[in-house]
PDB file of C-alpha atoms in Angstrom:
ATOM      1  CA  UNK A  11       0.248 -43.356  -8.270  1.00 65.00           C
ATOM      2  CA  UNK A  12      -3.234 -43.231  -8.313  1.00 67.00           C
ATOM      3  CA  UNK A  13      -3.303 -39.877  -7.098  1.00 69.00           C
ATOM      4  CA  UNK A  14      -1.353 -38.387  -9.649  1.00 66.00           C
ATOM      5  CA  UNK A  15      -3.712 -40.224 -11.840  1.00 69.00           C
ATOM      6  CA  UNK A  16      -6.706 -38.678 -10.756  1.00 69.00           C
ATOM      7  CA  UNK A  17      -4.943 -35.726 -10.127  1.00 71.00           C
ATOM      8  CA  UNK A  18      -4.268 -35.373 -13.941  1.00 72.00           C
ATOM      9  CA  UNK A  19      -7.721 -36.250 -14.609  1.00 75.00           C
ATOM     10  CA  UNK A  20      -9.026 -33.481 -12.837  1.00 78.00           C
ATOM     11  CA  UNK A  21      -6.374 -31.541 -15.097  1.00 78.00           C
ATOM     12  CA  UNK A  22      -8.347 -32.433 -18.171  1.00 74.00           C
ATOM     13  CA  UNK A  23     -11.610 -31.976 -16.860  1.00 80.00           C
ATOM     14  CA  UNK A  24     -11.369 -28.620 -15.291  1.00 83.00           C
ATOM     15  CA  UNK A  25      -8.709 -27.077 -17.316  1.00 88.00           C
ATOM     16  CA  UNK A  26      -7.306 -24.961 -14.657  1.00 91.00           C
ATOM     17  CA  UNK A  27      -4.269 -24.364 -17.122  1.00 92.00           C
ATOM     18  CA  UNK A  28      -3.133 -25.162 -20.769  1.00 93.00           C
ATOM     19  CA  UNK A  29       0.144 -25.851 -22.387  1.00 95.00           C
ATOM     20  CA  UNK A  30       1.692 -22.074 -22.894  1.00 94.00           C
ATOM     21  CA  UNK A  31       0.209 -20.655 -19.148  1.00 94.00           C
ATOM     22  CA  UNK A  32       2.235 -19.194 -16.767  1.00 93.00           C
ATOM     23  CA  UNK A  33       1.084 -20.842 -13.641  1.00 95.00           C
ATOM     24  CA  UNK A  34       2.237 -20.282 -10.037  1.00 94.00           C
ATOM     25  CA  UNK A  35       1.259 -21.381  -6.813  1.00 93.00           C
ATOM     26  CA  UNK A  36       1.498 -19.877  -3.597  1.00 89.00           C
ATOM     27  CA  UNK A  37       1.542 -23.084  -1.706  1.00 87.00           C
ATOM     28  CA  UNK A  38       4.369 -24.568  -3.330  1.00 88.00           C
ATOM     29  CA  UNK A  39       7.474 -23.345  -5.221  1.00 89.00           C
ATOM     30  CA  UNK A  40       5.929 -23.802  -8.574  1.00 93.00           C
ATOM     31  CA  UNK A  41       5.970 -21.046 -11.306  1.00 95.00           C
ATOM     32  CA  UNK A  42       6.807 -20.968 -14.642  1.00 96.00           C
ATOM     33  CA  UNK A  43       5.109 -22.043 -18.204  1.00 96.00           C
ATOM     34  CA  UNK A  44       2.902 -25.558 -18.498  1.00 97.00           C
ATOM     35  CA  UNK A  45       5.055 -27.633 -21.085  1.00 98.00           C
ATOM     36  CA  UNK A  46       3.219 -30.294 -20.778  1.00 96.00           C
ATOM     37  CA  UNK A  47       0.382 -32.296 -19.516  1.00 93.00           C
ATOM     38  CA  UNK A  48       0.426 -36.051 -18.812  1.00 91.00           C
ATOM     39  CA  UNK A  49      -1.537 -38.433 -17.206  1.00 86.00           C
ATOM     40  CA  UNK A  50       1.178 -38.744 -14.369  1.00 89.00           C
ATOM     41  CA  UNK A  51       3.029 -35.670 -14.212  1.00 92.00           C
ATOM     42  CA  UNK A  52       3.012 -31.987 -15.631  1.00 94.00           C
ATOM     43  CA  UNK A  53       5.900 -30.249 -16.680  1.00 97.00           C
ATOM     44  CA  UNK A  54       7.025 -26.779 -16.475  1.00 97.00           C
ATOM     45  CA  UNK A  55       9.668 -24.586 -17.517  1.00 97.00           C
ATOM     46  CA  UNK A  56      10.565 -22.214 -14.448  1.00 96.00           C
ATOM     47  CA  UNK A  57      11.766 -18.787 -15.022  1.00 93.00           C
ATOM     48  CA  UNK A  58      15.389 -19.774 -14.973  1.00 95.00           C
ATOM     49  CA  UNK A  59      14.914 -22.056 -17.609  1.00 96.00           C
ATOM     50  CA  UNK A  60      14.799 -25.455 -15.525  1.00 97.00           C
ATOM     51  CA  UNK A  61      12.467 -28.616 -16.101  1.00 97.00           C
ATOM     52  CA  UNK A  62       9.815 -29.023 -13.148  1.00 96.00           C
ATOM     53  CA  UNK A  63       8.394 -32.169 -13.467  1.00 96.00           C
ATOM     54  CA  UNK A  64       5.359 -31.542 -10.765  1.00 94.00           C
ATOM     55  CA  UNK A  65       3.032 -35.065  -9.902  1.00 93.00           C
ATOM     56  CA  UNK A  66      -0.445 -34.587 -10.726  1.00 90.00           C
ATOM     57  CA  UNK A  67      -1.684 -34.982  -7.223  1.00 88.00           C
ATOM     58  CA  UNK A  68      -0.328 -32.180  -6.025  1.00 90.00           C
ATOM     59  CA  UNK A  69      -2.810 -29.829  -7.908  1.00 89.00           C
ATOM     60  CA  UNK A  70      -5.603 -31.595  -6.284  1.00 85.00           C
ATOM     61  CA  UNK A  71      -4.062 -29.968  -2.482  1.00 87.00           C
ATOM     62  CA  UNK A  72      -2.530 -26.331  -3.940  1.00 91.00           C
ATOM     63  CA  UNK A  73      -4.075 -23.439  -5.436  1.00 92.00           C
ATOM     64  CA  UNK A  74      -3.096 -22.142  -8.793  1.00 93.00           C
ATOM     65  CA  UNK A  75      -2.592 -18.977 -10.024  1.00 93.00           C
ATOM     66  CA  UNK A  76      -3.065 -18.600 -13.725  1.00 92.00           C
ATOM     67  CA  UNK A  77      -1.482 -15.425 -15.350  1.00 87.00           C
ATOM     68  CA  UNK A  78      -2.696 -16.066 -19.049  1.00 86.00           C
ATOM     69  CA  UNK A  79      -5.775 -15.994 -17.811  1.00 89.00           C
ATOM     70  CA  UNK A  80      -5.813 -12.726 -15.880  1.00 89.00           C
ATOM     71  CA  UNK A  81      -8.178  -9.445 -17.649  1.00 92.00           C
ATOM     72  CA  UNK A  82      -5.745  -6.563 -16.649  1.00 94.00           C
ATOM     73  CA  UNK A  83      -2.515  -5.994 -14.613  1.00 95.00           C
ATOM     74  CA  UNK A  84      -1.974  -4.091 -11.884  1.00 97.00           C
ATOM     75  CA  UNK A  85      -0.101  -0.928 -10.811  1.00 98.00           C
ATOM     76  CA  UNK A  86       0.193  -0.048  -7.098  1.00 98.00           C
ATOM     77  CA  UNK A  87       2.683   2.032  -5.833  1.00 98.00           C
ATOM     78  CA  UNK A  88       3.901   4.543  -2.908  1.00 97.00           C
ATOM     79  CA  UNK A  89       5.857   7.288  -3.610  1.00 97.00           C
ATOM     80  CA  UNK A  90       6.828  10.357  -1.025  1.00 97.00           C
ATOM     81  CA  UNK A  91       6.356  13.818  -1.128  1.00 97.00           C
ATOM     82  CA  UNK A  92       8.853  16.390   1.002  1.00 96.00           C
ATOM     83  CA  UNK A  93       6.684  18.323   3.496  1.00 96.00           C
ATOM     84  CA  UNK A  94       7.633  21.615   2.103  1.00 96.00           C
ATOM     85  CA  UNK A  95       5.587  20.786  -0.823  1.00 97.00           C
ATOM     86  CA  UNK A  96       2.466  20.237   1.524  1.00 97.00           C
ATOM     87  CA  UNK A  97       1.349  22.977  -0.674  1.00 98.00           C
ATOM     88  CA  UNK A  98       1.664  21.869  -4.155  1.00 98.00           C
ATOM     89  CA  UNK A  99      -0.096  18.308  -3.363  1.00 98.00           C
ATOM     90  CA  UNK A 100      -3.553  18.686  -4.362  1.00 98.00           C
ATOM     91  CA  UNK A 101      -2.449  19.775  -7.453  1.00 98.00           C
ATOM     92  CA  UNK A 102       0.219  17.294  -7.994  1.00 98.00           C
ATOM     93  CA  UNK A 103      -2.866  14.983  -7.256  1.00 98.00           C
ATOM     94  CA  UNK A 104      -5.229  16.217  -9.489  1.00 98.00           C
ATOM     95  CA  UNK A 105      -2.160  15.764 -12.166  1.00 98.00           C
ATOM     96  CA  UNK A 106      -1.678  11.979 -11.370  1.00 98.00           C
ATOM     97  CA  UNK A 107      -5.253  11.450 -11.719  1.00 98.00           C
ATOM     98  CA  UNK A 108      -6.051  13.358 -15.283  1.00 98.00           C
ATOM     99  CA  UNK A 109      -2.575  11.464 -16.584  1.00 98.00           C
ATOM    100  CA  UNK A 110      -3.962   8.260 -15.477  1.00 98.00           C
ATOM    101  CA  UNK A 111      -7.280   9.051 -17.136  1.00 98.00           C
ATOM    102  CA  UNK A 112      -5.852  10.034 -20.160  1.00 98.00           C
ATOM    103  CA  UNK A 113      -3.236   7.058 -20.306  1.00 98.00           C
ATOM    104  CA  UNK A 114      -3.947   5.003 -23.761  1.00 98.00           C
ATOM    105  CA  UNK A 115      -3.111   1.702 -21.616  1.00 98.00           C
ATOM    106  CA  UNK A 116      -4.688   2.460 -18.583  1.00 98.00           C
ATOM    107  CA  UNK A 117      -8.071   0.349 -18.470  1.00 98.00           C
ATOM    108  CA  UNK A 118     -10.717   3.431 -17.335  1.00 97.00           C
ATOM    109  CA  UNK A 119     -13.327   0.956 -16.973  1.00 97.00           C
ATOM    110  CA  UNK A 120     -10.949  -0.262 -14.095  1.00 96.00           C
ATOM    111  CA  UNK A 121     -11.072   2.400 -10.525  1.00 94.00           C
ATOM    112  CA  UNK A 122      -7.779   4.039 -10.190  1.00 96.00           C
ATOM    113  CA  UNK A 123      -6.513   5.758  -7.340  1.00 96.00           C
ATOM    114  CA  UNK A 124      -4.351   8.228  -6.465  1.00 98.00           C
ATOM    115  CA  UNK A 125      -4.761   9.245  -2.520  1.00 98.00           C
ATOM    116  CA  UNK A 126      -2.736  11.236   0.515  1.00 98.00           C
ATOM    117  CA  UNK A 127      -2.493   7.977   2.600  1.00 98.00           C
ATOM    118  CA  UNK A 128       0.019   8.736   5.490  1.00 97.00           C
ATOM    119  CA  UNK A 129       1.193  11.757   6.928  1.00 97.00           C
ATOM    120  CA  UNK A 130       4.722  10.051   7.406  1.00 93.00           C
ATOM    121  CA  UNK A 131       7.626  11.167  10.202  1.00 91.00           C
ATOM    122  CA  UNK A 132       9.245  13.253   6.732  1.00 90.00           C
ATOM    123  CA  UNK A 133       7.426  13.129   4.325  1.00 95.00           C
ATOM    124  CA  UNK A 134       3.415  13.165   2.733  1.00 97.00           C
ATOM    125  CA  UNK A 135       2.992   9.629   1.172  1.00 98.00           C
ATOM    126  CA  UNK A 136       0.681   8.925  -1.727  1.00 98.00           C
ATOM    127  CA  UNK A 137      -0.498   5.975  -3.226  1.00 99.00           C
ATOM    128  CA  UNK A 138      -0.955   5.319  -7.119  1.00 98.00           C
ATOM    129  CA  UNK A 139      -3.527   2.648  -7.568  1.00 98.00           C
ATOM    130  CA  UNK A 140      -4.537   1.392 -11.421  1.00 98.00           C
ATOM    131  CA  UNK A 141      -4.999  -1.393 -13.836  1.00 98.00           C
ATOM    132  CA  UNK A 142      -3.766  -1.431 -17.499  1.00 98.00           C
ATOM    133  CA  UNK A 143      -5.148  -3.126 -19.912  1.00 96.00           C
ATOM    134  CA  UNK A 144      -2.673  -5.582 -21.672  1.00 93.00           C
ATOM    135  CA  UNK A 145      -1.771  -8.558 -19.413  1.00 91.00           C
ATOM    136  CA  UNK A 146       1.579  -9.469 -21.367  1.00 89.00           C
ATOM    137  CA  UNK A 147       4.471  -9.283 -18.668  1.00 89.00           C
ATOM    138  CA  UNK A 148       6.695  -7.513 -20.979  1.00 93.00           C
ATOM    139  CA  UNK A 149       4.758  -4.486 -22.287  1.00 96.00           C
ATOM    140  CA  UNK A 150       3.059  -4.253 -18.896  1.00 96.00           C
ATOM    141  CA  UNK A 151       6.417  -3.127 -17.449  1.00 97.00           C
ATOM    142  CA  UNK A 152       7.178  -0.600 -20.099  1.00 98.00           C
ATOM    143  CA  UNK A 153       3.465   0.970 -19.704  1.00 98.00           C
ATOM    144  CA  UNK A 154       4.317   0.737 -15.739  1.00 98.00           C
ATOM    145  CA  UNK A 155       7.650   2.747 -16.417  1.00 99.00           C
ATOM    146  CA  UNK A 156       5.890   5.014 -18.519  1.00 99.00           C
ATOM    147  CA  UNK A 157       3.372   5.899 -15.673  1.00 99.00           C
ATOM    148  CA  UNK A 158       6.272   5.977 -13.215  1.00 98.00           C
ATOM    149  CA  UNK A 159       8.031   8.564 -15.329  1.00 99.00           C
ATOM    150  CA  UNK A 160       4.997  11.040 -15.969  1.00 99.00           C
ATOM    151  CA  UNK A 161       4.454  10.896 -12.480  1.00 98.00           C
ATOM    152  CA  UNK A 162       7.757  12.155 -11.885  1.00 98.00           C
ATOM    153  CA  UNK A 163       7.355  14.901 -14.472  1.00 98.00           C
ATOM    154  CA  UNK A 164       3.849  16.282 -12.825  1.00 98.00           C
ATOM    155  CA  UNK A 165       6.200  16.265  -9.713  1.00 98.00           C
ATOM    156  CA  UNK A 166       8.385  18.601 -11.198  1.00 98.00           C
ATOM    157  CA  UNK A 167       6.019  20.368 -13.538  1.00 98.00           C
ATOM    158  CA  UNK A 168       4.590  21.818 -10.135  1.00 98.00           C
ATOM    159  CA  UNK A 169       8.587  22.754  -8.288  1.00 98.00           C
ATOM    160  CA  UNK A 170       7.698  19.530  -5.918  1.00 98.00           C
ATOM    161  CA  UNK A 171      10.266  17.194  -5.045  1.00 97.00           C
ATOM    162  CA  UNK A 172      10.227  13.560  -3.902  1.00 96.00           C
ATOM    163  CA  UNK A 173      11.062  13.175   0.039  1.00 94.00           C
ATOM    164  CA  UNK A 174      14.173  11.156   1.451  1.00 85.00           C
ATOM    165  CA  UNK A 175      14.119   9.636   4.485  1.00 77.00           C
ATOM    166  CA  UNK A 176      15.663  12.095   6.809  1.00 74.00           C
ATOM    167  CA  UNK A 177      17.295  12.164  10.387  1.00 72.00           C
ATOM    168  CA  UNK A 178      16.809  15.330  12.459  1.00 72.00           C
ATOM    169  CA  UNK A 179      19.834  15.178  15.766  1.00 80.00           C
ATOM    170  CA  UNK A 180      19.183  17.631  18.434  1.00 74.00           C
ATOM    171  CA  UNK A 181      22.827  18.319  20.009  1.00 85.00           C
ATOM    172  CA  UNK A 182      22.332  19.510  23.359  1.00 81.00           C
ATOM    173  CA  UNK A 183      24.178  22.014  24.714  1.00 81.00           C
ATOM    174  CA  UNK A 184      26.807  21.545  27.651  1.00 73.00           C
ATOM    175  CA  UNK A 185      25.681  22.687  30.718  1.00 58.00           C
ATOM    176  CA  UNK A 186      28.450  24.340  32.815  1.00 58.00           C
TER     177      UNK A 186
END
């Protein structure tokens, strides 16, 4: 009891999150939105719309992430390239990175990347590395789908085509 106390003191002195934040911890099984703040316990509201009443004293042992509080979000992805194309892919690089610098929500005072990182068993893989600037879960996905998409059309826009994963079976011959 104590704990929780001091636990929920610390709350109020170091602010680590506010009623409204999106809060998540790696340690525990605790995400959703702070709902409130009491001396004893803090409630959130997980994702699936359930109470989580959470004693203070835990956030004295966990870490915490804090969404609200985070300056951009993040856009990493992998995508493959068929070999045929081998090619086309500077190009097709040199696309992804002028779309990326000329993206109205992609934070340029963020690095972004766009690299050849694996020559794969079938296929050239390339990583797409950025940072928009909004934070807001929401509109972050539609600028992510956005980038997804034109990446897709410099794909085609240079006869390229996204790799498969692929089998090759040698049938031997009978030998008589």
């Amino acid at each position: 009891m104590l704990g929780n106390f001091f636990g929920g003191l610390m709350i109020f002195l170091d602010r680590p999150f506010e009623i409204g934040d999106w809060i998540r911890s790696p340690d525990k099984e605790i995400e959703g939105t702070v709902e409130n703040i009491g001396w004893r316990l803090t409630t959130i509201r997980t994702f699936d719309k359930r109470p989580l009443f959470v004693p203070n004293g835990i956030f004295s042992n966990i870490s915490v992430e804090n969404a609200q509080r985070m300056q951009n979000r993040r856009i990493k992805t992998q995508i493959s390239i068929r070999y045929d194309d081998v090619f086309k892919l500077k190009n097709i690089l040199s696309g992804i990175k002028e779309m990326l610098k000329n993206h109205p929500e992609i934070d340029q005072d963020k690095e972004s990347y766009v690299n050849l990182i694996n020559l794969g068993p079938s296929a050239l893989e390339i990583q797409i590395y950025t940072f928009t600037k909004i934070t807001k879960w929401v509109p972050y996905q539609e600028i992510q789908e956005d980038v997804l998409l034109k990446i897709l059309d410099e794909i085609k826009k240079h006869g390229a085509e996204l790799s498969y994963p692929t089998s090759t079976i040698h049938i031997a011959k009978d030998a008589k």
